[in-house]
Every structure is written in C-alpha cells, then in structure tokens.
PDB file of C-alpha atoms in Angstrom:
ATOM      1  CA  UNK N   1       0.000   0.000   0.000  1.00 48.00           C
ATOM      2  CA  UNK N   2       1.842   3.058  -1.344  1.00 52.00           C
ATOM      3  CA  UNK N   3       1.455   6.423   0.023  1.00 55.00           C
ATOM      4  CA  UNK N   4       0.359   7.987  -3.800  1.00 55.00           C
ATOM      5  CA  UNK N   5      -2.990   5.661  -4.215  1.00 65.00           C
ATOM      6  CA  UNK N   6      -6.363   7.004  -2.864  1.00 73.00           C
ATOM      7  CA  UNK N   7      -8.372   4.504  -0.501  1.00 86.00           C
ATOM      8  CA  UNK N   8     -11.454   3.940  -1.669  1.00 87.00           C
ATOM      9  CA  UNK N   9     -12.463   2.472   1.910  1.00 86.00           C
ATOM     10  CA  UNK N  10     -11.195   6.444   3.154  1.00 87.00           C
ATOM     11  CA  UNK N  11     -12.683   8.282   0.373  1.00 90.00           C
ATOM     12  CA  UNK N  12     -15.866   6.492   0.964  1.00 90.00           C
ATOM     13  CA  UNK N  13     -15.823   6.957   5.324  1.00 90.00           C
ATOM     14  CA  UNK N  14     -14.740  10.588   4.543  1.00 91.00           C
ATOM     15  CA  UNK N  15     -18.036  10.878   2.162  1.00 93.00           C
ATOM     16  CA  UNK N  16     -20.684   9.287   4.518  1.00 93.00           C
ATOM     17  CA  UNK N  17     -19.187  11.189   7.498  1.00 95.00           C
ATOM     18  CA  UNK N  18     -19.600  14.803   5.498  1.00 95.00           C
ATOM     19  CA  UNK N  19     -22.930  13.525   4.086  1.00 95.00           C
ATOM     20  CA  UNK N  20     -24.385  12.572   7.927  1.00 95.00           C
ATOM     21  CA  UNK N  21     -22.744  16.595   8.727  1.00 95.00           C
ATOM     22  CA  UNK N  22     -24.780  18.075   6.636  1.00 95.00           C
ATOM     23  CA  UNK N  23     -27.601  16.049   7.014  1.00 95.00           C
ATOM     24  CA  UNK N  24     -27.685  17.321  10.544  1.00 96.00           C
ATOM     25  CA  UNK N  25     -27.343  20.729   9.642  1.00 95.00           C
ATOM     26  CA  UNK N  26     -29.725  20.514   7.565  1.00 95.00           C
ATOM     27  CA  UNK N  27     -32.187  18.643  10.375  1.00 94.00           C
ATOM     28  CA  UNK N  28     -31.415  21.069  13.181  1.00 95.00           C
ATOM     29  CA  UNK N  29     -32.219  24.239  10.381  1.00 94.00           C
ATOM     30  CA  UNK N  30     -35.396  22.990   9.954  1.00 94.00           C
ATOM     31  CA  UNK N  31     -36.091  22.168  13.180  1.00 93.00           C
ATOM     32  CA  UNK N  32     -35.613  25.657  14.364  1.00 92.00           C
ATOM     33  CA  UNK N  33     -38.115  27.112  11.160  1.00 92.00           C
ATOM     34  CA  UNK N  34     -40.665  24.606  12.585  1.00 90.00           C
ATOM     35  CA  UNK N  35     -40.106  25.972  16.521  1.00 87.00           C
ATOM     36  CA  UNK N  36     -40.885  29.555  14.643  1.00 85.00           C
ATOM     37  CA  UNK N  37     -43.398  28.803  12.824  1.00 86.00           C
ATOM     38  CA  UNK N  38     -44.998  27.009  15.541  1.00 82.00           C
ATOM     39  CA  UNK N  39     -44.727  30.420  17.832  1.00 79.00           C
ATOM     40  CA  UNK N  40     -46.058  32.702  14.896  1.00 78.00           C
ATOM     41  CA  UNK N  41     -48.992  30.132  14.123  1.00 83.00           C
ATOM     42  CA  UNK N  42     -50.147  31.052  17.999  1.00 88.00           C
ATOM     43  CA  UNK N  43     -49.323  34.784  18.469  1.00 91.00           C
ATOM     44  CA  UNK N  44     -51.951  36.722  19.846  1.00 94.00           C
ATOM     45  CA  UNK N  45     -52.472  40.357  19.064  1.00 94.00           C
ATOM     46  CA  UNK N  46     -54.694  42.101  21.729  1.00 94.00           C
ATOM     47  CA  UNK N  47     -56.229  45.462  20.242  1.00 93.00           C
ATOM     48  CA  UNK N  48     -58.531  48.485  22.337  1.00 93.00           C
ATOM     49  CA  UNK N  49     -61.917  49.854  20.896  1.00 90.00           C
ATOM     50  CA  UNK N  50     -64.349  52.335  21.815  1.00 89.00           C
ATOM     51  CA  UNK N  51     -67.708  51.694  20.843  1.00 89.00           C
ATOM     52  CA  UNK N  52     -70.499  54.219  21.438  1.00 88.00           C
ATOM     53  CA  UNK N  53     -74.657  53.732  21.082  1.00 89.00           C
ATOM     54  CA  UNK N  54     -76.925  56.456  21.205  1.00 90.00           C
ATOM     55  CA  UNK N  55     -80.795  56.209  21.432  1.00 88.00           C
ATOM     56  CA  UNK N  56     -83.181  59.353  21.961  1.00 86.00           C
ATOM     57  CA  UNK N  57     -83.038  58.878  25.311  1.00 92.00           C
ATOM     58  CA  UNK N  58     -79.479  57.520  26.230  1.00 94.00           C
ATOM     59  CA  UNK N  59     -75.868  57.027  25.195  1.00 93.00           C
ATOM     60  CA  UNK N  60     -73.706  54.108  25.700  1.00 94.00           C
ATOM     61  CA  UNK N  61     -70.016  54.339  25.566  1.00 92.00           C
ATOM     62  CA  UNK N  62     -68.395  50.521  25.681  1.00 93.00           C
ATOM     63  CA  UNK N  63     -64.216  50.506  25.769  1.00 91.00           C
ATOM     64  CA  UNK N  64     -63.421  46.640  24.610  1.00 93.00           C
ATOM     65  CA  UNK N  65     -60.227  44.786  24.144  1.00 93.00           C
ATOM     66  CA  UNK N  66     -60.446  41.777  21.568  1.00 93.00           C
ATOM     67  CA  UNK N  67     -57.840  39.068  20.727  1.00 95.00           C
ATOM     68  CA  UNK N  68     -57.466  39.690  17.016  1.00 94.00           C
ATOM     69  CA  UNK N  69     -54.142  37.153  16.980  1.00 92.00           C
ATOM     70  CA  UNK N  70     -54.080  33.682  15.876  1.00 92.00           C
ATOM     71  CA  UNK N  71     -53.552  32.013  19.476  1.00 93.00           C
ATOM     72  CA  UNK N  72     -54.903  32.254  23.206  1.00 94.00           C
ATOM     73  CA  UNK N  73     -53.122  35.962  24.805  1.00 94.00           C
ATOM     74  CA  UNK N  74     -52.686  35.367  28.721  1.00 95.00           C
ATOM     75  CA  UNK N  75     -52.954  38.756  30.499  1.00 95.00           C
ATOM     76  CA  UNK N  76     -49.860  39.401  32.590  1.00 94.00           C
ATOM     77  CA  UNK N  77     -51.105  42.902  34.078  1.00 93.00           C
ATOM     78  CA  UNK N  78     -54.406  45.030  32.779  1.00 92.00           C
ATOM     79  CA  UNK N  79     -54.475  48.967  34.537  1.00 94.00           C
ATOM     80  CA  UNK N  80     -55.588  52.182  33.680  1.00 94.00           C
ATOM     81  CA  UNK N  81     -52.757  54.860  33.066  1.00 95.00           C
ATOM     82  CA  UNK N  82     -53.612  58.259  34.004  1.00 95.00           C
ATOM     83  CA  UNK N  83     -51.658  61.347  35.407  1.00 92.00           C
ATOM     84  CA  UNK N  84     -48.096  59.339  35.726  1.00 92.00           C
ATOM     85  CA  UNK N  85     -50.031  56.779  37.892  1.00 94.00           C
ATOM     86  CA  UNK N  86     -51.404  53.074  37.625  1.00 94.00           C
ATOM     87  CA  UNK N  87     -54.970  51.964  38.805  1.00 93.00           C
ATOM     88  CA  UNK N  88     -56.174  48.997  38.818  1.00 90.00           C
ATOM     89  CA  UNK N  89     -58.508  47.540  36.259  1.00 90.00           C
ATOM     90  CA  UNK N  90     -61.647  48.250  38.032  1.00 90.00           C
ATOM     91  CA  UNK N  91     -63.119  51.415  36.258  1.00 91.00           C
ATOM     92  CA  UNK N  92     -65.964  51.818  39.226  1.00 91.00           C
ATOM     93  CA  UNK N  93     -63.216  52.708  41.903  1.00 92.00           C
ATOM     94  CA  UNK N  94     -61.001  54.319  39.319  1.00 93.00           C
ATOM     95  CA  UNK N  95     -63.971  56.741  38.868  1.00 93.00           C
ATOM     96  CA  UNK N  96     -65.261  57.069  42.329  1.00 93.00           C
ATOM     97  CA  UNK N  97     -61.667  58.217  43.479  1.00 93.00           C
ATOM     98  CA  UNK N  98     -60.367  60.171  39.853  1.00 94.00           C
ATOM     99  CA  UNK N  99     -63.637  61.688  38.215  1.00 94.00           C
ATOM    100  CA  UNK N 100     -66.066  61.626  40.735  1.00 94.00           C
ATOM    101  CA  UNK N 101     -68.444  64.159  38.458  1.00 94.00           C
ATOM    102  CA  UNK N 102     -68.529  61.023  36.175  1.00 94.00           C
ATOM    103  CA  UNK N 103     -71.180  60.095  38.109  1.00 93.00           C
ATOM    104  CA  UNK N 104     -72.964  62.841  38.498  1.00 94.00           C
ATOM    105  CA  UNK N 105     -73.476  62.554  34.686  1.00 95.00           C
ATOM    106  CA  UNK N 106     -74.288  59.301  33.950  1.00 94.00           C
ATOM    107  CA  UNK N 107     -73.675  55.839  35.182  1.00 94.00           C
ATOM    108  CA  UNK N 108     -70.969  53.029  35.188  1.00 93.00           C
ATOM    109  CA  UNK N 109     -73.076  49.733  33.970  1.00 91.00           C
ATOM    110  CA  UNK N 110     -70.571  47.198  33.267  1.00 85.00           C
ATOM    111  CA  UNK N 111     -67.207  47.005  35.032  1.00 82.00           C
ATOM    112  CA  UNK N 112     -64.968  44.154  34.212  1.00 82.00           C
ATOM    113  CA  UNK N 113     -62.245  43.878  36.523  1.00 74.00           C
ATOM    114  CA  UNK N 114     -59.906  41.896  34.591  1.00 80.00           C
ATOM    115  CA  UNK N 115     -56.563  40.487  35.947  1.00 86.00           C
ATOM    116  CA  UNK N 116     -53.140  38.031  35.564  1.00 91.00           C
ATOM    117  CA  UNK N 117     -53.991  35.020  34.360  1.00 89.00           C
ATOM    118  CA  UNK N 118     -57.083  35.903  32.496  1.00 90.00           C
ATOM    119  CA  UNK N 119     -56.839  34.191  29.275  1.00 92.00           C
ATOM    120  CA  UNK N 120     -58.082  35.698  26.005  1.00 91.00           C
ATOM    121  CA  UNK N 121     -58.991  33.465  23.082  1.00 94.00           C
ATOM    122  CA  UNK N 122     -58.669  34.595  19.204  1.00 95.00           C
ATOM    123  CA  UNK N 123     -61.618  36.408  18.335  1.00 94.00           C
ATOM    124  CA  UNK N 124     -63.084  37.010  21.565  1.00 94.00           C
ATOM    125  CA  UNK N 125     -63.891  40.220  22.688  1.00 93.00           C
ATOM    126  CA  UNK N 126     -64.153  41.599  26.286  1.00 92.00           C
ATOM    127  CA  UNK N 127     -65.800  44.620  27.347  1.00 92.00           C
ATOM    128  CA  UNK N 128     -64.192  46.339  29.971  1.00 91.00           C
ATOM    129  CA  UNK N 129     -66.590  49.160  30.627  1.00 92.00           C
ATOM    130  CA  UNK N 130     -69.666  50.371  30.148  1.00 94.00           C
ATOM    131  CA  UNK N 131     -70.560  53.766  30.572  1.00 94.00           C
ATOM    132  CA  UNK N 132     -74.454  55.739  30.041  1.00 95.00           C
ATOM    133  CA  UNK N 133     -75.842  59.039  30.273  1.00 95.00           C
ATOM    134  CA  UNK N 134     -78.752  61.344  28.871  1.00 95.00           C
ATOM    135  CA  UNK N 135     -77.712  62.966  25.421  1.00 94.00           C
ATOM    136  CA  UNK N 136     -77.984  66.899  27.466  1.00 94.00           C
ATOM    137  CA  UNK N 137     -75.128  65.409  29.418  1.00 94.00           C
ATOM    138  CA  UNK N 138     -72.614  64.884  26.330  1.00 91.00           C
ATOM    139  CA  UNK N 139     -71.330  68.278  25.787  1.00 92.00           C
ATOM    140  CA  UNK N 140     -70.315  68.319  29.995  1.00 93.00           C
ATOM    141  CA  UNK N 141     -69.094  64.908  30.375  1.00 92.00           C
ATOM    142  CA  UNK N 142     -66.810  66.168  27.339  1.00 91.00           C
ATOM    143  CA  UNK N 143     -65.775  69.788  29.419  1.00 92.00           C
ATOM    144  CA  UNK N 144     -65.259  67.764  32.659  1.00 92.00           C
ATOM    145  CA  UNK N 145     -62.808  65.249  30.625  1.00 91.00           C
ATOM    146  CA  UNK N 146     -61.190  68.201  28.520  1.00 90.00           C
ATOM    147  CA  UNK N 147     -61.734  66.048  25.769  1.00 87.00           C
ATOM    148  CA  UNK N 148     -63.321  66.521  21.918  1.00 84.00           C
ATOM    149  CA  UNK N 149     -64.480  63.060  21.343  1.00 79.00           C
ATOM    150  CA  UNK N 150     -65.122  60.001  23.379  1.00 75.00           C
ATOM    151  CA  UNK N 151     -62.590  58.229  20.930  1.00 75.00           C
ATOM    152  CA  UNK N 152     -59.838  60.325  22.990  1.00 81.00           C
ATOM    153  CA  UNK N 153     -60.106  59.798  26.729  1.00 88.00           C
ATOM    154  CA  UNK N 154     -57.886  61.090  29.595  1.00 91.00           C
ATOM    155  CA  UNK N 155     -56.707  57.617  30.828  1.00 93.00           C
ATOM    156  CA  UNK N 156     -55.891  54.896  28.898  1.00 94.00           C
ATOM    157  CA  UNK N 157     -55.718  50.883  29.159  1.00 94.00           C
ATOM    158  CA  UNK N 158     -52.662  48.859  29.517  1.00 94.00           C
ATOM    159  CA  UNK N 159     -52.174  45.161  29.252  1.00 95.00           C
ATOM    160  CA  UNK N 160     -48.878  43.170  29.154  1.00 95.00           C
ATOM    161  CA  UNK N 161     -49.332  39.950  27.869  1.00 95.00           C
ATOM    162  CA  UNK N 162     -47.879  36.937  26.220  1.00 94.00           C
ATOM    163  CA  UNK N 163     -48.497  33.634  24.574  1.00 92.00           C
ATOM    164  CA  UNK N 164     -49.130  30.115  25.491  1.00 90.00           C
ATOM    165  CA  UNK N 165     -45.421  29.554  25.163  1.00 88.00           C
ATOM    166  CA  UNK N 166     -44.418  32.794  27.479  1.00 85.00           C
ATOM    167  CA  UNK N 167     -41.581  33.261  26.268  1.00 86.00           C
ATOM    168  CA  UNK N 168     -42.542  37.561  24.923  1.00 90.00           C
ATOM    169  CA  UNK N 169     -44.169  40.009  26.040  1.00 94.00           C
ATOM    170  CA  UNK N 170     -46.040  42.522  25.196  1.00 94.00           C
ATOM    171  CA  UNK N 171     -47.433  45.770  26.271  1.00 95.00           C
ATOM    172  CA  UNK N 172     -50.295  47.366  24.422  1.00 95.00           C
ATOM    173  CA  UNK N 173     -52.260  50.365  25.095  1.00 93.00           C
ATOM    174  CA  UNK N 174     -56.045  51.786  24.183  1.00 91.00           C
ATOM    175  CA  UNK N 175     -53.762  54.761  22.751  1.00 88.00           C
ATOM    176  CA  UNK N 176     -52.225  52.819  19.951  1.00 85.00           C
ATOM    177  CA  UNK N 177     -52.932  49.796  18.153  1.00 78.00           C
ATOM    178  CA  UNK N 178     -49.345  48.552  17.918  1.00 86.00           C
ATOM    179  CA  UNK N 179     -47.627  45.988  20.220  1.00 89.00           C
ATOM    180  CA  UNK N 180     -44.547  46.859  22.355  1.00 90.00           C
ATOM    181  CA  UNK N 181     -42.345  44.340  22.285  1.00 89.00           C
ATOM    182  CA  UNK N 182     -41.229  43.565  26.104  1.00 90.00           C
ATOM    183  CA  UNK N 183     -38.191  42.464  27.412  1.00 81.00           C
ATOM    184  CA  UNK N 184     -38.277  40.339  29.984  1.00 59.00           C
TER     185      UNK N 184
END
C-alpha cells in the first residue's frame, strides 16, 4: 500500500461522514423554522376599541379589548394609566376616586375587573366598561374630561401579555394599536 494511491475504503468513510454533517445541519435548520413557525402560528395580538350607542333617550359608551391574533393571549397585568399613575382595572373605583363628576353625569353599567392570568382566546372580545348618560349630558361629560371626542379619553388601558409559550411580552395600550415588544 503506497502512500500515492487514494483509498477507496477512506474516500468512501470521509463521504458518509460529510454527508451525515450536513444532514444534521440541515435537520437542526429545519427544526428551528418549525419551533418559529410554531410560535407565529399562535401569536396573539390584543387590540382596544371604543364603541359608542346612542338612542333618543341615552348614550352608551363601551371601551373593549379583543384578541385579534391567531392564538390564546394570557394577560400578565391590565391597569388604567392616568396622570403618571397606575390603577387597577376596576373602572368603578377608578372613577369614584379620579372623576367623581362622572357620576354625576351618567352611570358606570358594566365594570370588568380583569386580571393576571385571564386568558383571552382569538376572536373574543371583552368589554371592559360600560358607561351611560342622557344625550344633554354629552357636551359636559366632554368639558369635565377636557376632551373633543369620546374616541380620545384622559386615561388609557394597559395590558402586558404573552403567549401560550411565554416566552414575549407585550405591552399594548387603548392609545395605539401597535404591540410593544417587552423584554423580559
């Protein structure tokens, strides 16, 4: 056996070891594009509304927060934002102790006091408060807020949340319709 001659028994180990490299590679590449696409195919994407209903004889403002993602959103923290300060997510004592007048206008109907853990599921929508008064009222309740529309309220809504797999976060407020990414 001369040192000038190839092995085929070499050339061919050589060959199935650089074939078995890449075929692992090539297995743990796809493995992680599966992992992502597995994340993506459950991302939620929690969004604020305002919805208002008016009759002759009353007017109904409803502030909502919907799951318009493609997977379950667990709520991490919910609060309303206002003056530098964080209240919890219960809109009846957030008005009783902020904008008493409130109540002098109209009346708080529905109060969902929303917390960690609560999970939201795509599509769903919750409605966090519900607010009515007598049309003559509008034009104070807007003075007392110092506000031009309903659609642009003093306070605003805040919920960090994340996916089934909690591994991000995000923060998203009744102010803008885009996600924060969180770091956590």
């Amino acid at each position: 056996m001369g040192t000038g001659k190839i092995n085929t028994d070499r050339i061919l180990g050589i060959s199935a070891m650089v074939i078995s490299v890449l075929t692992l590679v090539i297995f743990i590449y796809q493995t992680n594009i599966m992992r992502i696409q597995s994340k993506l195919s459950v991302k939620p994407r929690l969004s604020f509304s305002t919805s208002s209903y008016s009759t002759d004889s009353l007017v109904r403002i409803e502030g909502l927060v919907y799951n318009k993602g493609l997977g379950p959103a667990i709520v991490d923290s919910i609060y309303i934002a206002y003056r530098n300060h964080r209240y919890e997510m219960d809109m009846d004592e957030f008005i009783k102790n902020e904008m008493p007048i409130l109540e002098k206008y109209g009346e708080l109907i529905r109060n969902s006091t929303l917390g960690p853990g609560n999970t939201f599921l795509p599509g769903e929508e919750i409605t966090i408060y519900s607010y009515q008064f007598h049309p003559e009222n509008f034009d104070s309740i807007l003075r007392y807020l110092d506000i031009r529309s309903t659609e642009n309220l003093p306070f605003q809504f805040k919920v960090i949340y994340t996916s089934i797999y909690e591994d991000e976060h995000w923060l998203v407020s009744s102010e803008s319709d885009d996600p924060e990414k969180l770091d956590k």
